[in-house]
XYZ file of C-alpha atoms in Angstrom:
153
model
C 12.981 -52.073 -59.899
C 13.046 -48.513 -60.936
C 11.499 -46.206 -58.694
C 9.806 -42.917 -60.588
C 11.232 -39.934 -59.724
C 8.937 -37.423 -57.546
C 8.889 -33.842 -58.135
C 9.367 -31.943 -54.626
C 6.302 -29.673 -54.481
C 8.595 -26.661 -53.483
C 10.268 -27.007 -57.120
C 7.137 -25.296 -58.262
C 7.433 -22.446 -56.197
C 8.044 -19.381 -57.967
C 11.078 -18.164 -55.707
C 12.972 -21.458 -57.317
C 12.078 -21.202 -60.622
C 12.869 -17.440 -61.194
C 16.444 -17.912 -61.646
C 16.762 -21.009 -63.734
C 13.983 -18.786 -66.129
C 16.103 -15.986 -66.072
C 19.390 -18.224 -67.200
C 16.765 -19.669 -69.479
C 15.812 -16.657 -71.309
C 19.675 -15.592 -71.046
C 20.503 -18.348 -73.317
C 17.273 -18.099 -75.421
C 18.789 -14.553 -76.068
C 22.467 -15.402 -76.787
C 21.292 -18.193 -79.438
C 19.306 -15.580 -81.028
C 22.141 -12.704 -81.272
C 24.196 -15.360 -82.505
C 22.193 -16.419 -85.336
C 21.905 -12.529 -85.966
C 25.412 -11.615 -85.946
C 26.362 -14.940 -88.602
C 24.517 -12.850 -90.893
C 27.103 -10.297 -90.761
C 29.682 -13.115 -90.049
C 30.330 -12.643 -86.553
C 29.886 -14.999 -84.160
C 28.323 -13.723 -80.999
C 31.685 -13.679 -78.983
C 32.962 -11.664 -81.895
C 30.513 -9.375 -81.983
C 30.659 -9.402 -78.040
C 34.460 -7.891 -78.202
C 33.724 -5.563 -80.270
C 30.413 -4.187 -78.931
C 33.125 -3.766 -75.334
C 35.270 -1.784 -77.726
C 32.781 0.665 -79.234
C 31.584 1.331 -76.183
C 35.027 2.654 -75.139
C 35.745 4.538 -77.649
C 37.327 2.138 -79.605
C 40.667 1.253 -77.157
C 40.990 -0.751 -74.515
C 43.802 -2.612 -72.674
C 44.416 -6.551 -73.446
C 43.282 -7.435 -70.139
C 40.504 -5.328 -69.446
C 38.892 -6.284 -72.386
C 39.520 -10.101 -71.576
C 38.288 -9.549 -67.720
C 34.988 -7.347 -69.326
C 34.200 -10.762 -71.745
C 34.668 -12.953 -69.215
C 36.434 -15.404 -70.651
C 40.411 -17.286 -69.938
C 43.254 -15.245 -71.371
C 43.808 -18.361 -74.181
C 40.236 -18.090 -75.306
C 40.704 -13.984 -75.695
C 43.849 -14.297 -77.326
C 42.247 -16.637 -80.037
C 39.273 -14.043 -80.414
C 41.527 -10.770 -80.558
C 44.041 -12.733 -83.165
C 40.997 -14.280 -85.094
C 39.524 -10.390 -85.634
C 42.887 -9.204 -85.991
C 42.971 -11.925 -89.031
C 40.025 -10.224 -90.681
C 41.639 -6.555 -90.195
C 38.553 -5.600 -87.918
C 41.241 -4.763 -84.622
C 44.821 -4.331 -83.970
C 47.370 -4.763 -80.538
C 49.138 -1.523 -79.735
C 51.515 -0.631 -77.399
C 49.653 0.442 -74.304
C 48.738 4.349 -73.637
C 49.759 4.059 -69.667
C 52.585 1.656 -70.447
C 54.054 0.464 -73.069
C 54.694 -3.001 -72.190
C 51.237 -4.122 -72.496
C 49.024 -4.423 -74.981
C 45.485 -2.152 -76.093
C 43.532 -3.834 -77.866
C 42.016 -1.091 -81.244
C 39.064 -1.154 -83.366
C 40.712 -0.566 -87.134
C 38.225 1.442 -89.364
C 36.812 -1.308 -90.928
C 36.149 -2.763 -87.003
C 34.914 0.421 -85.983
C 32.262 0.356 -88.709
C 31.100 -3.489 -88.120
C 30.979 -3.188 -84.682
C 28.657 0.053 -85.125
C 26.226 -2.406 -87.063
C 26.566 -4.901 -84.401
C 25.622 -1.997 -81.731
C 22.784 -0.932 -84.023
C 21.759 -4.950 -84.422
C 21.718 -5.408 -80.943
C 20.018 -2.112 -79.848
C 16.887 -3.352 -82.384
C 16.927 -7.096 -80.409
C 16.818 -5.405 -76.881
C 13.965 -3.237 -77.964
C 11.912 -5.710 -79.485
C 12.504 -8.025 -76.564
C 11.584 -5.534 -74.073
C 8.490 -4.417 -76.141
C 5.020 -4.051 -74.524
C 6.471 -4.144 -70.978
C 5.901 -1.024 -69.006
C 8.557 0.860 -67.329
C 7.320 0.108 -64.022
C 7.766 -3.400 -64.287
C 11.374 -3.240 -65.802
C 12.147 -1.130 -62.658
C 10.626 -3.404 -60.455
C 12.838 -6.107 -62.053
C 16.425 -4.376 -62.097
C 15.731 -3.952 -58.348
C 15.386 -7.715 -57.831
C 17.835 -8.502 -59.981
C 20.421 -6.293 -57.875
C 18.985 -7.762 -54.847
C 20.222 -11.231 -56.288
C 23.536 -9.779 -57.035
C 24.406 -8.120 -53.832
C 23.102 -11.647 -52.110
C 25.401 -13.609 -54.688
C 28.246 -10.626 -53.907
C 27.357 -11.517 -50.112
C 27.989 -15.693 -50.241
């Protein structure tokens, strides 16, 4: 016979829902950017390299930049060739040494991946609209409390 499956009361408890919320809403948000950035035709990991570019200036080296989108070196090699395809980036020789590769927003990259920045600055504010300071503070405290304990396991 099948036997129904109980819920443990501490499941309820808000100390064990918290994270799988917060990985909720995570993915909630990554859907949504992604649907934004196919109307620019990006995908969202696209648009994730080159938001990581813009931010530095529009260089970085090959394996920074695959360590920063935290992703294996094949899946960053397809990305960086795929927007190398559409003339968005290029591979350089590397500034400190020449036997690796940078990673370089082209013109045409550096202006897309401004839109991207400017999409993705108007999602984070509306997201984060109508909550007061104080309570985003009190978050990104508990939120580096749970990475130091994750740092600490």
């Amino acid at each position: 016979p099948l036997t129904t499956l109980r819920r443990r009361p501490e499941a309820a408890s808000p100390t064990l829902r918290f994270l799988p919320e917060t990985i909720h809403i995570g993915r909630q948000l990554r859907t949504y950017c992604d649907a934004r950035f196919k109307t620019i035709g990006l995908t969202l990991a696209r648009g994730q390299v080159l938001l990581h570019l813009e931010a530095a200036n529009g260089r970085l080296p090959q394996g920074e930049l695959t360590a920063l989108l935290e992703v294996e070196h094949p899946t960053a090699i397809r990305l960086f060739d795929s927007l190398a395809q559409l003339g968005l980036l290029e591979r350089c020789p590397g500034e400190n040494d020449r036997r690796s590769k940078d990673i370089v927003l082209t013109e045409a990259g550096n202006d897309l991946a401004n839109q991207v920045r400017s999409m993705t600055d108007d999602i984070l504010i509306r997201v984060m609209e109508g909550i007061p300071e104080e309570n985003i503070a009190v978050a990104r405290g508990v939120l580096a409390a749970i990475t130091a304990n994750i740092a600490a396991l």
